[in-house]
PDB file of C-alpha atoms in Angstrom:
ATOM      1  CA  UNK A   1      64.521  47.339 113.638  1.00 52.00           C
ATOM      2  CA  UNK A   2      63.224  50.168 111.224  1.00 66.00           C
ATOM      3  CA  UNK A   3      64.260  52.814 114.213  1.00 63.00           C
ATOM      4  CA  UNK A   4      67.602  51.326 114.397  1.00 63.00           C
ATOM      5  CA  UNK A   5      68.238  52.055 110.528  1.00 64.00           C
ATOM      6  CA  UNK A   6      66.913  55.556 110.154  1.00 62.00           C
ATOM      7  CA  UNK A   7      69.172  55.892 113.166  1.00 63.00           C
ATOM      8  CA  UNK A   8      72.182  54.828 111.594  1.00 64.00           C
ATOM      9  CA  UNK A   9      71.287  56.797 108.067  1.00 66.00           C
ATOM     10  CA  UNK A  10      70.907  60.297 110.091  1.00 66.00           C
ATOM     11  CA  UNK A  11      74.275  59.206 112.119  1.00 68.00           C
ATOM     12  CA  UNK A  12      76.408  58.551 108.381  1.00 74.00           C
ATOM     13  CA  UNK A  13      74.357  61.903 106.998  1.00 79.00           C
ATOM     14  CA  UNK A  14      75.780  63.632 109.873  1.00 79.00           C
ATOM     15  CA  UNK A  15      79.066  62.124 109.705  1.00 78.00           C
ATOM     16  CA  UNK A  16      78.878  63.200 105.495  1.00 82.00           C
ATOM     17  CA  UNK A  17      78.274  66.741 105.824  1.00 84.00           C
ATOM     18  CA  UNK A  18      80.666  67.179 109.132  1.00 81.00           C
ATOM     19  CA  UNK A  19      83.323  65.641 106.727  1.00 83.00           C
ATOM     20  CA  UNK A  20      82.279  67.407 103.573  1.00 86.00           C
ATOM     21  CA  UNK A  21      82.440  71.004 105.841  1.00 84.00           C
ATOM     22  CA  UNK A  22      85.835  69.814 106.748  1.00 82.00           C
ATOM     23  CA  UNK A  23      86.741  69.544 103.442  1.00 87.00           C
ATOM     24  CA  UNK A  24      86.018  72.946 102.856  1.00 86.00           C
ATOM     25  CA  UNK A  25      87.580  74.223 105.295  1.00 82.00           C
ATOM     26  CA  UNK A  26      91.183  72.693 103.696  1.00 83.00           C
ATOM     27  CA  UNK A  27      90.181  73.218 100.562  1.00 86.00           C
ATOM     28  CA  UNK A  28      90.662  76.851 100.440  1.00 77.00           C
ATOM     29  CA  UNK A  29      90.680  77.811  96.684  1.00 80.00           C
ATOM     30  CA  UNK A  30      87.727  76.034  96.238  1.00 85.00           C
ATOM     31  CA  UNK A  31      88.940  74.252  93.591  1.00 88.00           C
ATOM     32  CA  UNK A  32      87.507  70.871  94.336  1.00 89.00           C
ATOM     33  CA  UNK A  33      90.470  68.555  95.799  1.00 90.00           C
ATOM     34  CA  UNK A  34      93.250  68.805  98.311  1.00 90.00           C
ATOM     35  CA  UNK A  35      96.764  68.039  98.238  1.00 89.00           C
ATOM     36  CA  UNK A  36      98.597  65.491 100.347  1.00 88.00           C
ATOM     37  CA  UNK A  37     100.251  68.386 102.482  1.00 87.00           C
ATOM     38  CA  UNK A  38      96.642  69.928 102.847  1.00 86.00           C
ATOM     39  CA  UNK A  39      95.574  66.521 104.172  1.00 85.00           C
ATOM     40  CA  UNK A  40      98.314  65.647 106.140  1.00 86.00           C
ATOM     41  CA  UNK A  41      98.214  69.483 107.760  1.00 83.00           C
ATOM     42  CA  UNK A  42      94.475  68.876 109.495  1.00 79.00           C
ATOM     43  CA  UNK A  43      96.359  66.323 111.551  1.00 82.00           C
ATOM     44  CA  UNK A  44      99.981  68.657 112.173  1.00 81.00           C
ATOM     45  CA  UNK A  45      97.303  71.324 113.291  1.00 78.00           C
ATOM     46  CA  UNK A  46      95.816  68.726 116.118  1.00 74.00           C
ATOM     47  CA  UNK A  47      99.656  68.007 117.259  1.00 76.00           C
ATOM     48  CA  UNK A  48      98.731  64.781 115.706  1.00 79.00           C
ATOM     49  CA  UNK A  49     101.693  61.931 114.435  1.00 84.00           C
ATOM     50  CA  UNK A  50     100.468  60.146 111.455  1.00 85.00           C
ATOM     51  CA  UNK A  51     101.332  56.245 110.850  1.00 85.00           C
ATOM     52  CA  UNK A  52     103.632  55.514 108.034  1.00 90.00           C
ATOM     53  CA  UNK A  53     100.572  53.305 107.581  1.00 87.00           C
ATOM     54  CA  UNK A  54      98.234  55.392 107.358  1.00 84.00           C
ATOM     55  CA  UNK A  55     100.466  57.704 105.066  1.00 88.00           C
ATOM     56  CA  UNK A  56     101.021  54.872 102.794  1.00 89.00           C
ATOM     57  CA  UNK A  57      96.903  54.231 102.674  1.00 85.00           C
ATOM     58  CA  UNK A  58      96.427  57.683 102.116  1.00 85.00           C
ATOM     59  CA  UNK A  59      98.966  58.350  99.369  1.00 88.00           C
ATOM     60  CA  UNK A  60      98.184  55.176  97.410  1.00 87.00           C
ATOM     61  CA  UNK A  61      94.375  57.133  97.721  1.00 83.00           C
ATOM     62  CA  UNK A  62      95.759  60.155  96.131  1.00 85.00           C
ATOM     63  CA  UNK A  63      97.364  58.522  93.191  1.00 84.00           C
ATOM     64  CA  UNK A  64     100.252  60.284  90.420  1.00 87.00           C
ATOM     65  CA  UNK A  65      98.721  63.784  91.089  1.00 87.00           C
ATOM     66  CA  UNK A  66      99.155  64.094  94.659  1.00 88.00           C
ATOM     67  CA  UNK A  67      95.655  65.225  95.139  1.00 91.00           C
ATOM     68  CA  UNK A  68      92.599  64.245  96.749  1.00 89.00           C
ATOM     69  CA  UNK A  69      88.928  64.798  95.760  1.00 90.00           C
ATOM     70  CA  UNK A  70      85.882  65.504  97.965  1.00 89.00           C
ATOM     71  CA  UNK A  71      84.340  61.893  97.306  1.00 89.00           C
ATOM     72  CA  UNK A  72      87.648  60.252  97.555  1.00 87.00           C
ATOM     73  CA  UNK A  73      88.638  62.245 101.199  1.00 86.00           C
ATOM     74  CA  UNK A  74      84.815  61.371 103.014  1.00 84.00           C
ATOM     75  CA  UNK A  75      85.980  57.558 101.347  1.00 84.00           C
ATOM     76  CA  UNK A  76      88.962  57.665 103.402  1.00 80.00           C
ATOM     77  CA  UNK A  77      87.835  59.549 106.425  1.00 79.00           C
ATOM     78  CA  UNK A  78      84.607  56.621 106.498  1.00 77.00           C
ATOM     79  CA  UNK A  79      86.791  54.126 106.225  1.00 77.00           C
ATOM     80  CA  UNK A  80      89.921  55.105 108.438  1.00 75.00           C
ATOM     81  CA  UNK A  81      89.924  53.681 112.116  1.00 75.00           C
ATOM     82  CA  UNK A  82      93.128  56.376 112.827  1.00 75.00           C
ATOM     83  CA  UNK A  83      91.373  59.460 111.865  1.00 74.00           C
ATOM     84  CA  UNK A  84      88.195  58.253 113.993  1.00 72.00           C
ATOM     85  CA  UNK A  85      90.486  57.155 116.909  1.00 75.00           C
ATOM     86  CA  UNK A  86      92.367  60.669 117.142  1.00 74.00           C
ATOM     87  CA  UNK A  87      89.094  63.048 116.646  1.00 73.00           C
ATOM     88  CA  UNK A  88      85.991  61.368 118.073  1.00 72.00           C
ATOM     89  CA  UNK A  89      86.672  62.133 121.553  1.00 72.00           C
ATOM     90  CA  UNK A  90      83.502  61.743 123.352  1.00 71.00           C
ATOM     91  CA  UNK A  91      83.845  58.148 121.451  1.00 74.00           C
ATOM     92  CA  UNK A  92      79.910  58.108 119.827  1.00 73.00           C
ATOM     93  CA  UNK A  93      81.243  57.077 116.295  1.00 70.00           C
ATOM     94  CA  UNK A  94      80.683  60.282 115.029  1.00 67.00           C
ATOM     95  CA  UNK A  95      83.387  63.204 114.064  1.00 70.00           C
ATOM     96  CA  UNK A  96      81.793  66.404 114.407  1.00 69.00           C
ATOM     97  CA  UNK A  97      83.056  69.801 113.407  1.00 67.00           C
ATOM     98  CA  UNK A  98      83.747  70.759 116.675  1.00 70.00           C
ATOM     99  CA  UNK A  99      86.148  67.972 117.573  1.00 68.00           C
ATOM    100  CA  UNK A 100      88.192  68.631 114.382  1.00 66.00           C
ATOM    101  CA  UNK A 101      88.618  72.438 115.438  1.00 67.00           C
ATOM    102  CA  UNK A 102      92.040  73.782 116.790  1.00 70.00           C
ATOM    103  CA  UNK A 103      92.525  75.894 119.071  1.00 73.00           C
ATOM    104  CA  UNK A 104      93.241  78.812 117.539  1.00 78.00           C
ATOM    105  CA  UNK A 105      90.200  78.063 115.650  1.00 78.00           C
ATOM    106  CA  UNK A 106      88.263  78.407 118.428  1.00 75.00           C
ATOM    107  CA  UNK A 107      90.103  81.555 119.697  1.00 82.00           C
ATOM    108  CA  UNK A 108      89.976  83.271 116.280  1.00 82.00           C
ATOM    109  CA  UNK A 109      85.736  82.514 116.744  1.00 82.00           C
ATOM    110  CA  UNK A 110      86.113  83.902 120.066  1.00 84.00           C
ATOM    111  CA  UNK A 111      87.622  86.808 119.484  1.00 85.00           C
ATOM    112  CA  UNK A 112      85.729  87.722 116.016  1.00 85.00           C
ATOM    113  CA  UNK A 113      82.721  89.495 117.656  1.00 86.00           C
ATOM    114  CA  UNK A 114      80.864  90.543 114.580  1.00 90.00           C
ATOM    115  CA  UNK A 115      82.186  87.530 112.569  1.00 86.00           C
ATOM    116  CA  UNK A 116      83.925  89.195 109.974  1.00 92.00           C
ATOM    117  CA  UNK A 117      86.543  87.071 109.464  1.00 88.00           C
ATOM    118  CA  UNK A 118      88.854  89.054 110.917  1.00 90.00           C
ATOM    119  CA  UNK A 119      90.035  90.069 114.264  1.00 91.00           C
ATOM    120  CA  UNK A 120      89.779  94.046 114.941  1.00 90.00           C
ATOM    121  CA  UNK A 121      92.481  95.614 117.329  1.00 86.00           C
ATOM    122  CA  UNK A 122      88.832  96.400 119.749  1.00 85.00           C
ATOM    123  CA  UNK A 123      88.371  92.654 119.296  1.00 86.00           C
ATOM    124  CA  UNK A 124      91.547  92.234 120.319  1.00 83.00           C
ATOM    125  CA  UNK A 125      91.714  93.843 123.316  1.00 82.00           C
ATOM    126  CA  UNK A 126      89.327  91.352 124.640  1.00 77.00           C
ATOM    127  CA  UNK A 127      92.357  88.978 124.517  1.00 70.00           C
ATOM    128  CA  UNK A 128      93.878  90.255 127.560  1.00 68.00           C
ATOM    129  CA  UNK A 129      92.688  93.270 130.074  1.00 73.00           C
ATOM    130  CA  UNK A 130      96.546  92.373 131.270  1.00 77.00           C
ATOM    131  CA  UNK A 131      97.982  94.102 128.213  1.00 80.00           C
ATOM    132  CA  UNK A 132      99.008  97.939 127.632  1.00 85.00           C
ATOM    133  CA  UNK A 133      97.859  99.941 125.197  1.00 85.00           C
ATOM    134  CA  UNK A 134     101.430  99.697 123.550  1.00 89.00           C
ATOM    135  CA  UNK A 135     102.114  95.887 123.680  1.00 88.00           C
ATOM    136  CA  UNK A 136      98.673  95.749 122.074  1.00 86.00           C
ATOM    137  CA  UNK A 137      99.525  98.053 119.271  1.00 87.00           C
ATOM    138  CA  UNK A 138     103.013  96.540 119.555  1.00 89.00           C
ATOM    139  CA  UNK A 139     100.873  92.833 119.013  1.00 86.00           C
ATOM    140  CA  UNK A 140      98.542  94.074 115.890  1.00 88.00           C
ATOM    141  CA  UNK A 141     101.658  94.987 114.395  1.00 89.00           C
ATOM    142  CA  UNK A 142     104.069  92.106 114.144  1.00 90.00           C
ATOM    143  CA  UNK A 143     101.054  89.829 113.790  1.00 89.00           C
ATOM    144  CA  UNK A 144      99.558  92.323 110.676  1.00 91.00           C
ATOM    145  CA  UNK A 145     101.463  91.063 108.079  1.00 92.00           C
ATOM    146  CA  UNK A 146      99.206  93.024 105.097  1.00 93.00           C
ATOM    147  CA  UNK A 147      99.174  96.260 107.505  1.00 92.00           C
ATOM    148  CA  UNK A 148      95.209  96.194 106.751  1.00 94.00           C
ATOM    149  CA  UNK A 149      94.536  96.724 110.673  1.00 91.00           C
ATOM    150  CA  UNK A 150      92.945  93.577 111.364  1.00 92.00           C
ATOM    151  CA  UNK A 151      93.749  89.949 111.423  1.00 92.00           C
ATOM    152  CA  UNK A 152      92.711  87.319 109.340  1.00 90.00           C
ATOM    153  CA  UNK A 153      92.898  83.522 110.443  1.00 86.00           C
ATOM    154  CA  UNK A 154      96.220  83.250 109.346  1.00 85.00           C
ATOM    155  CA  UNK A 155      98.157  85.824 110.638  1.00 87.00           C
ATOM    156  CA  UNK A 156      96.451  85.249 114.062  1.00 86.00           C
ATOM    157  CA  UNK A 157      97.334  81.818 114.327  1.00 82.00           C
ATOM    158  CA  UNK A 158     101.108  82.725 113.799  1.00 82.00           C
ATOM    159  CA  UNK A 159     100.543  83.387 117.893  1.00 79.00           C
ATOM    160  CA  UNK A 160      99.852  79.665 118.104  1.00 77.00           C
ATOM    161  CA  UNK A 161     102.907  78.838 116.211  1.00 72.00           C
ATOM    162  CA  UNK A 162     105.197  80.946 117.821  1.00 56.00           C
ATOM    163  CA  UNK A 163     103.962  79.381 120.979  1.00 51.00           C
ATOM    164  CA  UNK A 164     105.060  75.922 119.454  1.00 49.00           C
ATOM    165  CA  UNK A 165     108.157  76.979 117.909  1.00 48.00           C
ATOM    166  CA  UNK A 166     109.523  78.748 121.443  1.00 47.00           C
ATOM    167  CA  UNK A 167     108.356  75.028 123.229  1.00 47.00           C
ATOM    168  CA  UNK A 168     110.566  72.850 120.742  1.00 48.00           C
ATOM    169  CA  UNK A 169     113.638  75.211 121.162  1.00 46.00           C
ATOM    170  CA  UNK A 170     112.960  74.879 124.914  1.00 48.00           C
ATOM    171  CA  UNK A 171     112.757  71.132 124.633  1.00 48.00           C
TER     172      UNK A 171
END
């Protein structure tokens, strides 16, 4: 009985800090709550459709200022069969950091050798031996918005997007 408990108290530690490092992640000014679009993003980023249900929940959570604290988000992560449903998919209970990345996530890591933070045009390369010196010059530069000669998260995901954007008009 005793093993069972400590059991389940390292499981819901886990489960805290995997949500509490998710947290961070959307909370990117640091400033200690998200908003609703923040929230609702981490599922848009999965390709995921949220319930009007679970929108309702979620917004009644968030109260007149739209936002949502750190305590408040693990409150409604815990307690939400939808988000566990959509990102625990080896189905042990638990949400771990690695389910809740995206693919570009996981290219960005990929592709960030030293891990800078930002994508080089050398680490770039390593995207494709199929592209030319040009069209890889050609690709740092539409993707560069700042013109600082690397890529941060966000300008490389705009690949990812464009990729989406080109499949709806298809569609």
């Amino acid at each position: 009985m005793a093993a069972a408990q400590v059991a389940k108290k390292l499981k819901d530690r886990r489960q805290k800090q995997t949500l509490q490092e998710i947290f961070r992640k959307i909370d990117r000014d640091g400033n200690g709550s998200i908003s609703l679009t923040e929230y609702f993003q981490i599922f848009e980023e999965h390709g995921i459709q949220v319930s009007q249900a679970e929108t309702n929940r979620v917004m009644k959570m968030a109260g007149k200022e739209g936002t949502i604290r750190k305590d408040d988000f693990i409150k409604i992560m815990k307690s939400s069969s939808f988000f566990l449903t959509v990102f625990d998919k080896n189905k042990d209970g638990l949400v771990t950091e690695t389910e809740m990345t995206t693919r570009p996530e996981l290219a960005f890591q990929a592709l960030d050798m030293d891990r800078s933070g930002y994508i080089t045009e050398k680490e770039l390369q390593k995207l494709s031996s199929k592209l030319s010196t040009n069209e890889l010059n050609a690709l740092m530069k539409k993707l560069d918005c700042d013109g600082d000669g690397r890529l941060s998260y966000d300008e490389f995901r705009m690949l990812f997007e464009n990729k989406k954007s080109k499949k709806k008009t298809k569609t």
